[in-house]
Amino acid sequence: GFIAPVILAVILGLILWPDSLQEKIKKRCETYLEKHGLPSQNDCEKIWDSFRQAFVEKDPCEVPPDAYDSLIHTVSQVSQEPTCNRMMFWSKTKEKVHEFAKKCSYVTLEDFLLGFLLDNLTWCGKSGSQETFTTGCPSWSDCVNNPVRSFWIQASAAFAASACGDAFVMLDGAIDMPYNPDSTFASVEVKHFNSSIMKSLTVLLVTKEGDTKTCESDESLKHLQTDLGSNLKYQCKVVPQSQLQTCIVD
Ligand code: NAD
């Protein structure tokens, strides 16, 4: 009398579970639009279609960043405006930054529809097939033009280009090169900052308790200053990890 309903519930759960990539992304899309008061079934269908056409039927090592231009355009028509003075970039601080951003009302790429839809997902297609895959896809460094890497490059470029007012970046002060020229932050985002709408970039350099690292003692941050050029103001604050519990930088 007890086992049967449990088995039934499990089977039903497996059937209703959004296991396909399409279900997962459409579910995220609907959740997001509802939460932001922009619900529309149609938009999520449209978004799925433009996402799909970026990589389906293609060799998974031959999907360049601009394959996502149509998706980015579609999403920008549905989604909200950039939030000036609250935009936050990051490099090597993924978990910390999202917790901090949520608590202190900053917005990262992953808080916007585009990033929210695809964060922590893997996908690819195959030439000669209409299918989408979530396993057996090339990983980040297997080949340059893979669907996931190309997506994040183009999404990051668009996010950075929209940064306005005072922007922030959370970097890891416990590693050798908090500002690493090979990172997406350095190689894509910084290059797309638009000094006609953005005023400053403040580095939050997160350090371990008791670490004596300063903004000035870090060599890599000198390169960031250089890369920002003279039209964007550079600031930097050391934030001991424990201070991330407060919204002290305000
Ligand atoms: P990072 O080096 O911490 O990389 C960010 C993410 O990209 C990683 O969590 C991983 O999923 C992937 N990645 C990057 N290099 C990789 C590698 N060599 N092997 C496997 N996976 C790799 O920081 P970053 O490169 O400076 O990128 C972060 C910045 O760019 C943020 O400001 C964000 O706006 C954007 N971004 C976000 C994501 C994401 O997964 N949400 C990915 C890339 C870029």
PDB file of C-alpha atoms and ligand atoms in Angstrom:
ATOM      1  CA  GLY A   1       0.000   0.000   0.000  1.00  0.00           C
ATOM      2  CA  PHE A   2       2.971   2.361   0.516  1.00  0.00           C
ATOM      3  CA  ILE A   3       5.496   1.282  -2.099  1.00  0.00           C
ATOM      4  CA  ALA A   4       3.223   1.575  -5.141  1.00  0.00           C
ATOM      5  CA  PRO A   5       2.455   5.311  -4.758  1.00  0.00           C
ATOM      6  CA  VAL A   6       6.158   6.031  -4.189  1.00  0.00           C
ATOM      7  CA  ILE A   7       7.137   4.183  -7.356  1.00  0.00           C
ATOM      8  CA  LEU A   8       4.373   5.958  -9.240  1.00  0.00           C
ATOM      9  CA  ALA A   9       5.567   9.331  -7.950  1.00  0.00           C
ATOM     10  CA  VAL A  10       9.135   8.576  -9.003  1.00  0.00           C
ATOM     11  CA  ILE A  11       8.054   7.516 -12.486  1.00  0.00           C
ATOM     12  CA  LEU A  12       5.854  10.578 -12.847  1.00  0.00           C
ATOM     13  CA  GLY A  13       8.712  12.753 -11.606  1.00  0.00           C
ATOM     14  CA  LEU A  14      11.053  11.281 -14.199  1.00  0.00           C
ATOM     15  CA  ILE A  15       8.533  11.922 -16.952  1.00  0.00           C
ATOM     16  CA  LEU A  16       7.870  15.510 -15.912  1.00  0.00           C
ATOM     17  CA  TRP A  17      11.529  16.256 -15.121  1.00  0.00           C
ATOM     18  CA  PRO A  18      12.831  18.795 -17.664  1.00  0.00           C
ATOM     19  CA  ASP A  19      15.607  16.551 -18.894  1.00  0.00           C
ATOM     20  CA  SER A  20      15.980  17.744 -22.430  1.00  0.00           C
ATOM     21  CA  LEU A  21      18.032  20.851 -23.081  1.00  0.00           C
ATOM     22  CA  GLN A  22      15.014  22.498 -24.651  1.00  0.00           C
ATOM     23  CA  GLU A  23      12.801  21.865 -21.621  1.00  0.00           C
ATOM     24  CA  LYS A  24      15.476  23.084 -19.252  1.00  0.00           C
ATOM     25  CA  ILE A  25      16.133  26.307 -21.110  1.00  0.00           C
ATOM     26  CA  LYS A  26      12.474  27.081 -21.694  1.00  0.00           C
ATOM     27  CA  LYS A  27      11.787  26.454 -18.026  1.00  0.00           C
ATOM     28  CA  ARG A  28      14.596  28.835 -17.023  1.00  0.00           C
ATOM     29  CA  CYS A  29      13.284  31.372 -19.500  1.00  0.00           C
ATOM     30  CA  GLU A  30       9.742  31.238 -18.162  1.00  0.00           C
ATOM     31  CA  THR A  31      10.906  31.366 -14.550  1.00  0.00           C
ATOM     32  CA  TYR A  32      13.048  34.392 -15.302  1.00  0.00           C
ATOM     33  CA  LEU A  33      10.420  36.324 -17.225  1.00  0.00           C
ATOM     34  CA  GLU A  34       7.807  35.623 -14.558  1.00  0.00           C
ATOM     35  CA  LYS A  35      10.107  36.750 -11.782  1.00  0.00           C
ATOM     36  CA  HIS A  36      10.809  39.978 -13.645  1.00  0.00           C
ATOM     37  CA  GLY A  37       7.194  40.593 -14.554  1.00  0.00           C
ATOM     38  CA  LEU A  38       7.686  39.977 -18.279  1.00  0.00           C
ATOM     39  CA  PRO A  39       5.896  36.665 -18.799  1.00  0.00           C
ATOM     40  CA  SER A  40       5.312  35.473 -22.325  1.00  0.00           C
ATOM     41  CA  GLN A  41       5.374  31.897 -23.576  1.00  0.00           C
ATOM     42  CA  ASN A  42       6.032  33.071 -27.081  1.00  0.00           C
ATOM     43  CA  ASP A  43       9.257  34.835 -26.213  1.00  0.00           C
ATOM     44  CA  CYS A  44      10.777  31.703 -24.721  1.00  0.00           C
ATOM     45  CA  GLU A  45       9.899  29.756 -27.859  1.00  0.00           C
ATOM     46  CA  LYS A  46      11.537  32.452 -29.976  1.00  0.00           C
ATOM     47  CA  ILE A  47      14.608  32.467 -27.726  1.00  0.00           C
ATOM     48  CA  TRP A  48      14.942  28.692 -27.949  1.00  0.00           C
ATOM     49  CA  ASP A  49      14.756  28.855 -31.742  1.00  0.00           C
ATOM     50  CA  SER A  50      17.493  31.462 -32.055  1.00  0.00           C
ATOM     51  CA  PHE A  51      19.656  29.645 -29.522  1.00  0.00           C
ATOM     52  CA  ARG A  52      19.262  26.413 -31.444  1.00  0.00           C
ATOM     53  CA  GLN A  53      20.169  27.791 -34.840  1.00  0.00           C
ATOM     54  CA  ALA A  54      23.550  28.920 -33.471  1.00  0.00           C
ATOM     55  CA  PHE A  55      24.948  25.388 -33.190  1.00  0.00           C
ATOM     56  CA  VAL A  56      22.518  22.727 -34.460  1.00  0.00           C
ATOM     57  CA  GLU A  57      23.655  20.832 -37.575  1.00  0.00           C
ATOM     58  CA  LYS A  58      27.170  22.209 -37.119  1.00  0.00           C
ATOM     59  CA  ASP A  59      30.460  20.560 -36.307  1.00  0.00           C
ATOM     60  CA  PRO A  60      30.889  21.328 -32.564  1.00  0.00           C
ATOM     61  CA  CYS A  61      34.348  22.764 -33.206  1.00  0.00           C
ATOM     62  CA  GLU A  62      33.086  25.160 -35.840  1.00  0.00           C
ATOM     63  CA  VAL A  63      30.702  27.414 -33.964  1.00  0.00           C
ATOM     64  CA  PRO A  64      32.179  30.921 -33.910  1.00  0.00           C
ATOM     65  CA  PRO A  65      31.086  33.572 -31.361  1.00  0.00           C
ATOM     66  CA  ASP A  66      29.044  35.510 -33.920  1.00  0.00           C
ATOM     67  CA  ALA A  67      26.769  32.472 -34.371  1.00  0.00           C
ATOM     68  CA  TYR A  68      25.055  33.779 -31.214  1.00  0.00           C
ATOM     69  CA  ASP A  69      24.362  37.285 -32.528  1.00  0.00           C
ATOM     70  CA  SER A  70      20.788  36.430 -33.415  1.00  0.00           C
ATOM     71  CA  LEU A  71      20.162  34.949 -29.944  1.00  0.00           C
ATOM     72  CA  ILE A  72      21.662  38.004 -28.271  1.00  0.00           C
ATOM     73  CA  HIS A  73      19.477  40.250 -30.401  1.00  0.00           C
ATOM     74  CA  THR A  74      16.341  38.251 -29.587  1.00  0.00           C
ATOM     75  CA  VAL A  75      17.088  38.231 -25.863  1.00  0.00           C
ATOM     76  CA  SER A  76      17.829  41.958 -25.803  1.00  0.00           C
ATOM     77  CA  GLN A  77      14.350  42.663 -27.217  1.00  0.00           C
ATOM     78  CA  VAL A  78      12.671  40.639 -24.488  1.00  0.00           C
ATOM     79  CA  SER A  79      14.839  41.429 -21.521  1.00  0.00           C
ATOM     80  CA  GLN A  80      15.419  44.324 -19.154  1.00  0.00           C
ATOM     81  CA  GLU A  81      17.731  47.321 -19.525  1.00  0.00           C
ATOM     82  CA  PRO A  82      21.230  47.332 -18.029  1.00  0.00           C
ATOM     83  CA  THR A  83      21.405  48.429 -14.414  1.00  0.00           C
ATOM     84  CA  CYS A  84      23.886  51.295 -14.315  1.00  0.00           C
ATOM     85  CA  ASN A  85      26.230  51.502 -11.309  1.00  0.00           C
ATOM     86  CA  ARG A  86      25.438  47.955 -10.154  1.00  0.00           C
ATOM     87  CA  MET A  87      27.090  45.838 -12.820  1.00  0.00           C
ATOM     88  CA  MET A  88      29.638  43.361 -11.618  1.00  0.00           C
ATOM     89  CA  PHE A  89      32.226  41.365 -13.539  1.00  0.00           C
ATOM     90  CA  TRP A  90      34.311  38.568 -12.098  1.00  0.00           C
ATOM     91  CA  SER A  91      37.197  36.223 -12.806  1.00  0.00           C
ATOM     92  CA  LYS A  92      38.003  33.063 -10.833  1.00  0.00           C
ATOM     93  CA  THR A  93      35.468  34.068  -8.156  1.00  0.00           C
ATOM     94  CA  LYS A  94      32.280  32.493  -9.520  1.00  0.00           C
ATOM     95  CA  GLU A  95      30.758  31.267  -6.274  1.00  0.00           C
ATOM     96  CA  LYS A  96      31.707  34.210  -4.107  1.00  0.00           C
ATOM     97  CA  VAL A  97      30.570  36.808  -6.589  1.00  0.00           C
ATOM     98  CA  HIS A  98      27.073  35.449  -7.027  1.00  0.00           C
ATOM     99  CA  GLU A  99      26.427  35.218  -3.334  1.00  0.00           C
ATOM    100  CA  PHE A 100      27.770  38.724  -2.790  1.00  0.00           C
ATOM    101  CA  ALA A 101      25.915  40.182  -5.770  1.00  0.00           C
ATOM    102  CA  LYS A 102      22.622  38.745  -4.625  1.00  0.00           C
ATOM    103  CA  LYS A 103      23.012  40.018  -1.099  1.00  0.00           C
ATOM    104  CA  CYS A 104      24.244  43.452  -2.088  1.00  0.00           C
ATOM    105  CA  SER A 105      22.114  44.024  -5.217  1.00  0.00           C
ATOM    106  CA  TYR A 106      24.808  43.912  -7.845  1.00  0.00           C
ATOM    107  CA  VAL A 107      24.045  42.310 -11.192  1.00  0.00           C
ATOM    108  CA  THR A 108      26.307  39.888 -12.992  1.00  0.00           C
ATOM    109  CA  LEU A 109      25.910  38.471 -16.484  1.00  0.00           C
ATOM    110  CA  GLU A 110      24.302  35.430 -14.880  1.00  0.00           C
ATOM    111  CA  ASP A 111      21.581  37.649 -13.370  1.00  0.00           C
ATOM    112  CA  PHE A 112      20.539  38.801 -16.831  1.00  0.00           C
ATOM    113  CA  LEU A 113      18.344  36.575 -18.962  1.00  0.00           C
ATOM    114  CA  LEU A 114      21.137  35.693 -21.396  1.00  0.00           C
ATOM    115  CA  GLY A 115      23.524  34.414 -18.741  1.00  0.00           C
ATOM    116  CA  PHE A 116      20.758  32.999 -16.561  1.00  0.00           C
ATOM    117  CA  LEU A 117      19.534  30.768 -19.398  1.00  0.00           C
ATOM    118  CA  LEU A 118      22.825  29.009 -19.972  1.00  0.00           C
ATOM    119  CA  ASP A 119      24.872  29.192 -16.780  1.00  0.00           C
ATOM    120  CA  ASN A 120      26.377  25.808 -15.857  1.00  0.00           C
ATOM    121  CA  LEU A 121      25.077  24.103 -19.002  1.00  0.00           C
ATOM    122  CA  THR A 122      26.921  22.259 -21.760  1.00  0.00           C
ATOM    123  CA  TRP A 123      25.536  21.834 -25.250  1.00  0.00           C
ATOM    124  CA  CYS A 124      26.507  21.082 -28.821  1.00  0.00           C
ATOM    125  CA  GLY A 125      25.169  19.799 -32.127  1.00  0.00           C
ATOM    126  CA  LYS A 126      26.511  17.504 -34.786  1.00  0.00           C
ATOM    127  CA  SER A 127      26.822  18.064 -38.505  1.00  0.00           C
ATOM    128  CA  GLY A 128      24.119  16.303 -40.431  1.00  0.00           C
ATOM    129  CA  SER A 129      21.854  16.008 -37.377  1.00  0.00           C
ATOM    130  CA  GLN A 130      18.971  18.101 -36.046  1.00  0.00           C
ATOM    131  CA  GLU A 131      19.616  16.905 -32.507  1.00  0.00           C
ATOM    132  CA  THR A 132      21.021  18.829 -29.546  1.00  0.00           C
ATOM    133  CA  PHE A 133      23.452  17.127 -27.189  1.00  0.00           C
ATOM    134  CA  THR A 134      24.516  17.754 -23.603  1.00  0.00           C
ATOM    135  CA  THR A 135      27.162  15.058 -23.365  1.00  0.00           C
ATOM    136  CA  GLY A 136      30.115  14.243 -25.569  1.00  0.00           C
ATOM    137  CA  CYS A 137      30.554  17.916 -26.395  1.00  0.00           C
ATOM    138  CA  PRO A 138      34.022  19.474 -26.713  1.00  0.00           C
ATOM    139  CA  SER A 139      35.202  21.004 -23.462  1.00  0.00           C
ATOM    140  CA  TRP A 140      36.439  24.585 -23.090  1.00  0.00           C
ATOM    141  CA  SER A 141      39.941  24.056 -24.430  1.00  0.00           C
ATOM    142  CA  ASP A 142      39.394  21.116 -26.817  1.00  0.00           C
ATOM    143  CA  CYS A 143      38.860  23.498 -29.682  1.00  0.00           C
ATOM    144  CA  VAL A 144      38.542  27.277 -29.905  1.00  0.00           C
ATOM    145  CA  ASN A 145      35.190  27.546 -31.663  1.00  0.00           C
ATOM    146  CA  ASN A 146      33.117  25.252 -29.462  1.00  0.00           C
ATOM    147  CA  PRO A 147      29.467  26.129 -28.791  1.00  0.00           C
ATOM    148  CA  VAL A 148      29.834  26.828 -25.062  1.00  0.00           C
ATOM    149  CA  ARG A 149      33.021  28.877 -25.200  1.00  0.00           C
ATOM    150  CA  SER A 150      31.778  30.892 -28.179  1.00  0.00           C
ATOM    151  CA  PHE A 151      28.527  31.633 -26.394  1.00  0.00           C
ATOM    152  CA  TRP A 152      30.261  33.007 -23.296  1.00  0.00           C
ATOM    153  CA  ILE A 153      32.618  35.085 -25.395  1.00  0.00           C
ATOM    154  CA  GLN A 154      29.772  36.762 -27.255  1.00  0.00           C
ATOM    155  CA  ALA A 155      27.542  37.094 -24.181  1.00  0.00           C
ATOM    156  CA  SER A 156      30.409  38.610 -22.189  1.00  0.00           C
ATOM    157  CA  ALA A 157      31.208  41.037 -24.991  1.00  0.00           C
ATOM    158  CA  ALA A 158      27.576  42.202 -25.119  1.00  0.00           C
ATOM    159  CA  PHE A 159      27.317  42.468 -21.332  1.00  0.00           C
ATOM    160  CA  ALA A 160      30.533  44.497 -21.102  1.00  0.00           C
ATOM    161  CA  ALA A 161      29.497  46.780 -23.950  1.00  0.00           C
ATOM    162  CA  SER A 162      26.327  47.644 -22.024  1.00  0.00           C
ATOM    163  CA  ALA A 163      28.129  48.477 -18.752  1.00  0.00           C
ATOM    164  CA  CYS A 164      27.264  51.982 -17.647  1.00  0.00           C
ATOM    165  CA  GLY A 165      28.252  54.322 -14.838  1.00  0.00           C
ATOM    166  CA  ASP A 166      30.449  52.813 -12.159  1.00  0.00           C
ATOM    167  CA  ALA A 167      31.148  49.120 -12.700  1.00  0.00           C
ATOM    168  CA  PHE A 168      32.818  46.539 -10.492  1.00  0.00           C
ATOM    169  CA  VAL A 169      34.892  43.413 -10.852  1.00  0.00           C
ATOM    170  CA  MET A 170      35.546  40.800  -8.196  1.00  0.00           C
ATOM    171  CA  LEU A 171      39.010  39.282  -8.555  1.00  0.00           C
ATOM    172  CA  ASP A 172      40.766  36.580  -6.541  1.00  0.00           C
ATOM    173  CA  GLY A 173      43.611  38.100  -4.536  1.00  0.00           C
ATOM    174  CA  ALA A 174      44.829  34.675  -3.454  1.00  0.00           C
ATOM    175  CA  ILE A 175      46.131  33.662  -6.881  1.00  0.00           C
ATOM    176  CA  ASP A 176      49.234  34.760  -8.806  1.00  0.00           C
ATOM    177  CA  MET A 177      47.448  36.662 -11.533  1.00  0.00           C
ATOM    178  CA  PRO A 178      44.106  38.022 -10.384  1.00  0.00           C
ATOM    179  CA  TYR A 179      43.986  39.866 -13.715  1.00  0.00           C
ATOM    180  CA  ASN A 180      44.920  37.168 -16.195  1.00  0.00           C
ATOM    181  CA  PRO A 181      45.289  38.242 -19.853  1.00  0.00           C
ATOM    182  CA  ASP A 182      43.861  34.877 -20.972  1.00  0.00           C
ATOM    183  CA  SER A 183      40.655  35.239 -18.949  1.00  0.00           C
ATOM    184  CA  THR A 184      37.375  36.210 -20.561  1.00  0.00           C
ATOM    185  CA  PHE A 185      37.322  39.232 -18.289  1.00  0.00           C
ATOM    186  CA  ALA A 186      40.659  40.530 -19.640  1.00  0.00           C
ATOM    187  CA  SER A 187      40.493  39.286 -23.213  1.00  0.00           C
ATOM    188  CA  VAL A 188      36.836  40.055 -23.961  1.00  0.00           C
ATOM    189  CA  GLU A 189      35.065  42.185 -21.356  1.00  0.00           C
ATOM    190  CA  VAL A 190      37.673  44.889 -20.709  1.00  0.00           C
ATOM    191  CA  LYS A 191      38.077  45.290 -24.486  1.00  0.00           C
ATOM    192  CA  HIS A 192      34.347  45.975 -24.875  1.00  0.00           C
ATOM    193  CA  PHE A 193      33.914  48.607 -22.171  1.00  0.00           C
ATOM    194  CA  ASN A 194      32.436  51.736 -23.692  1.00  0.00           C
ATOM    195  CA  SER A 195      33.844  54.865 -22.094  1.00  0.00           C
ATOM    196  CA  SER A 196      31.018  57.000 -23.454  1.00  0.00           C
ATOM    197  CA  ILE A 197      28.567  55.292 -21.094  1.00  0.00           C
ATOM    198  CA  MET A 198      30.865  53.817 -18.436  1.00  0.00           C
ATOM    199  CA  LYS A 199      32.713  55.975 -15.919  1.00  0.00           C
ATOM    200  CA  SER A 200      34.815  53.769 -13.684  1.00  0.00           C
ATOM    201  CA  LEU A 201      35.842  50.241 -12.806  1.00  0.00           C
ATOM    202  CA  THR A 202      36.381  49.308  -9.168  1.00  0.00           C
ATOM    203  CA  VAL A 203      38.292  46.128  -8.430  1.00  0.00           C
ATOM    204  CA  LEU A 204      37.241  44.216  -5.338  1.00  0.00           C
ATOM    205  CA  LEU A 205      40.339  42.159  -4.633  1.00  0.00           C
ATOM    206  CA  VAL A 206      39.229  39.334  -2.353  1.00  0.00           C
ATOM    207  CA  THR A 207      41.960  38.158  -0.014  1.00  0.00           C
ATOM    208  CA  LYS A 208      42.249  35.419   2.566  1.00  0.00           C
ATOM    209  CA  GLU A 209      42.218  36.418   6.238  1.00  0.00           C
ATOM    210  CA  GLY A 210      45.626  37.714   7.338  1.00  0.00           C
ATOM    211  CA  ASP A 211      46.953  38.084   3.791  1.00  0.00           C
ATOM    212  CA  THR A 212      49.031  41.245   3.370  1.00  0.00           C
ATOM    213  CA  LYS A 213      48.378  41.603  -0.342  1.00  0.00           C
ATOM    214  CA  THR A 214      47.518  45.117  -1.472  1.00  0.00           C
ATOM    215  CA  CYS A 215      46.162  46.465  -4.731  1.00  0.00           C
ATOM    216  CA  GLU A 216      49.466  48.225  -5.287  1.00  0.00           C
ATOM    217  CA  SER A 217      51.590  45.138  -4.685  1.00  0.00           C
ATOM    218  CA  ASP A 218      49.825  43.148  -7.380  1.00  0.00           C
ATOM    219  CA  GLU A 219      51.655  43.267 -10.707  1.00  0.00           C
ATOM    220  CA  SER A 220      48.754  41.988 -12.786  1.00  0.00           C
ATOM    221  CA  LEU A 221      46.537  44.891 -11.754  1.00  0.00           C
ATOM    222  CA  LYS A 222      48.999  47.294 -13.399  1.00  0.00           C
ATOM    223  CA  HIS A 223      48.078  45.658 -16.680  1.00  0.00           C
ATOM    224  CA  LEU A 224      44.416  46.167 -15.940  1.00  0.00           C
ATOM    225  CA  GLN A 225      45.066  49.872 -15.368  1.00  0.00           C
ATOM    226  CA  THR A 226      46.894  50.055 -18.681  1.00  0.00           C
ATOM    227  CA  ASP A 227      44.156  48.145 -20.509  1.00  0.00           C
ATOM    228  CA  LEU A 228      41.466  50.472 -19.143  1.00  0.00           C
ATOM    229  CA  GLY A 229      43.204  53.433 -20.761  1.00  0.00           C
ATOM    230  CA  SER A 230      42.730  57.025 -19.702  1.00  0.00           C
ATOM    231  CA  ASN A 231      38.995  57.375 -20.285  1.00  0.00           C
ATOM    232  CA  LEU A 232      37.915  55.004 -17.532  1.00  0.00           C
ATOM    233  CA  LYS A 233      38.677  55.665 -13.900  1.00  0.00           C
ATOM    234  CA  TYR A 234      40.355  52.780 -12.079  1.00  0.00           C
ATOM    235  CA  GLN A 235      39.864  52.067  -8.386  1.00  0.00           C
ATOM    236  CA  CYS A 236      40.773  49.070  -6.273  1.00  0.00           C
ATOM    237  CA  LYS A 237      39.820  47.878  -2.810  1.00  0.00           C
ATOM    238  CA  VAL A 238      41.119  44.911  -0.888  1.00  0.00           C
ATOM    239  CA  VAL A 239      38.223  42.961   0.565  1.00  0.00           C
ATOM    240  CA  PRO A 240      39.135  40.302   3.125  1.00  0.00           C
ATOM    241  CA  GLN A 241      36.927  37.314   2.482  1.00  0.00           C
ATOM    242  CA  SER A 242      35.026  37.722   5.770  1.00  0.00           C
ATOM    243  CA  GLN A 243      33.955  41.228   4.711  1.00  0.00           C
ATOM    244  CA  LEU A 244      31.970  39.724   1.850  1.00  0.00           C
ATOM    245  CA  GLN A 245      29.356  39.037   4.507  1.00  0.00           C
ATOM    246  CA  THR A 246      28.616  42.743   4.590  1.00  0.00           C
ATOM    247  CA  CYS A 247      27.950  45.138   1.740  1.00  0.00           C
ATOM    248  CA  ILE A 248      30.880  47.220   2.870  1.00  0.00           C
ATOM    249  CA  VAL A 249      31.952  48.579  -0.502  1.00  0.00           C
ATOM    250  CA  ASP A 250      28.882  50.802  -0.717  1.00  0.00           C
TER     251      ASP A 250
HETATM  252  P1  NAD B   1      37.028  32.285 -15.088  1.00  0.00           P
HETATM  253  O1  NAD B   1      38.417  31.917 -15.502  1.00  0.00           O
HETATM  254  O2  NAD B   1      36.676  32.145 -13.655  1.00  0.00           O
HETATM  255  O3  NAD B   1      36.046  31.477 -16.048  1.00  0.00           O
HETATM  256  C1  NAD B   1      34.645  31.590 -15.937  1.00  0.00           C
HETATM  257  C2  NAD B   1      33.973  30.312 -16.361  1.00  0.00           C
HETATM  258  O4  NAD B   1      34.282  30.032 -17.729  1.00  0.00           O
HETATM  259  C3  NAD B   1      34.420  29.103 -15.593  1.00  0.00           C
HETATM  260  O5  NAD B   1      33.624  28.934 -14.439  1.00  0.00           O
HETATM  261  C4  NAD B   1      34.281  27.984 -16.604  1.00  0.00           C
HETATM  262  O6  NAD B   1      32.934  27.560 -16.648  1.00  0.00           O
HETATM  263  C5  NAD B   1      34.584  28.663 -17.904  1.00  0.00           C
HETATM  264  N1  NAD B   1      36.005  28.575 -18.254  1.00  0.00           N
HETATM  265  C6  NAD B   1      36.846  29.598 -18.488  1.00  0.00           C
HETATM  266  N2  NAD B   1      38.083  29.161 -18.806  1.00  0.00           N
HETATM  267  C7  NAD B   1      38.021  27.815 -18.783  1.00  0.00           C
HETATM  268  C8  NAD B   1      38.958  26.779 -19.030  1.00  0.00           C
HETATM  269  N3  NAD B   1      40.221  27.028 -19.367  1.00  0.00           N
HETATM  270  N4  NAD B   1      38.524  25.510 -18.915  1.00  0.00           N
HETATM  271  C9  NAD B   1      37.257  25.211 -18.579  1.00  0.00           C
HETATM  272  N5  NAD B   1      36.324  26.167 -18.328  1.00  0.00           N
HETATM  273  C10 NAD B   1      36.693  27.442 -18.435  1.00  0.00           C
HETATM  274  O7  NAD B   1      36.772  33.818 -15.430  1.00  0.00           O
HETATM  275  P2  NAD B   1      36.786  34.575 -16.834  1.00  0.00           P
HETATM  276  O8  NAD B   1      37.360  33.745 -17.921  1.00  0.00           O
HETATM  277  O9  NAD B   1      37.398  35.913 -16.618  1.00  0.00           O
HETATM  278  O10 NAD B   1      35.223  34.773 -17.140  1.00  0.00           O
HETATM  279  C11 NAD B   1      34.358  35.429 -16.239  1.00  0.00           C
HETATM  280  C12 NAD B   1      33.817  36.718 -16.803  1.00  0.00           C
HETATM  281  O11 NAD B   1      33.280  36.521 -18.092  1.00  0.00           O
HETATM  282  C13 NAD B   1      32.661  37.238 -15.961  1.00  0.00           C
HETATM  283  O12 NAD B   1      32.801  38.629 -15.763  1.00  0.00           O
HETATM  284  C14 NAD B   1      31.392  36.839 -16.723  1.00  0.00           C
HETATM  285  O13 NAD B   1      30.648  38.009 -17.040  1.00  0.00           O
HETATM  286  C15 NAD B   1      31.872  36.203 -18.027  1.00  0.00           C
HETATM  287  N6  NAD B   1      31.768  34.721 -18.150  1.00  0.00           N
HETATM  288  C16 NAD B   1      30.855  33.965 -17.504  1.00  0.00           C
HETATM  289  C17 NAD B   1      30.857  32.593 -17.654  1.00  0.00           C
HETATM  290  C18 NAD B   1      29.889  31.685 -16.935  1.00  0.00           C
HETATM  291  O14 NAD B   1      30.069  30.474 -16.961  1.00  0.00           O
HETATM  292  N7  NAD B   1      28.852  32.144 -16.300  1.00  0.00           N
HETATM  293  C19 NAD B   1      31.784  31.979 -18.479  1.00  0.00           C
HETATM  294  C20 NAD B   1      32.707  32.778 -19.127  1.00  0.00           C
HETATM  295  C21 NAD B   1      32.677  34.139 -18.969  1.00  0.00           C
END
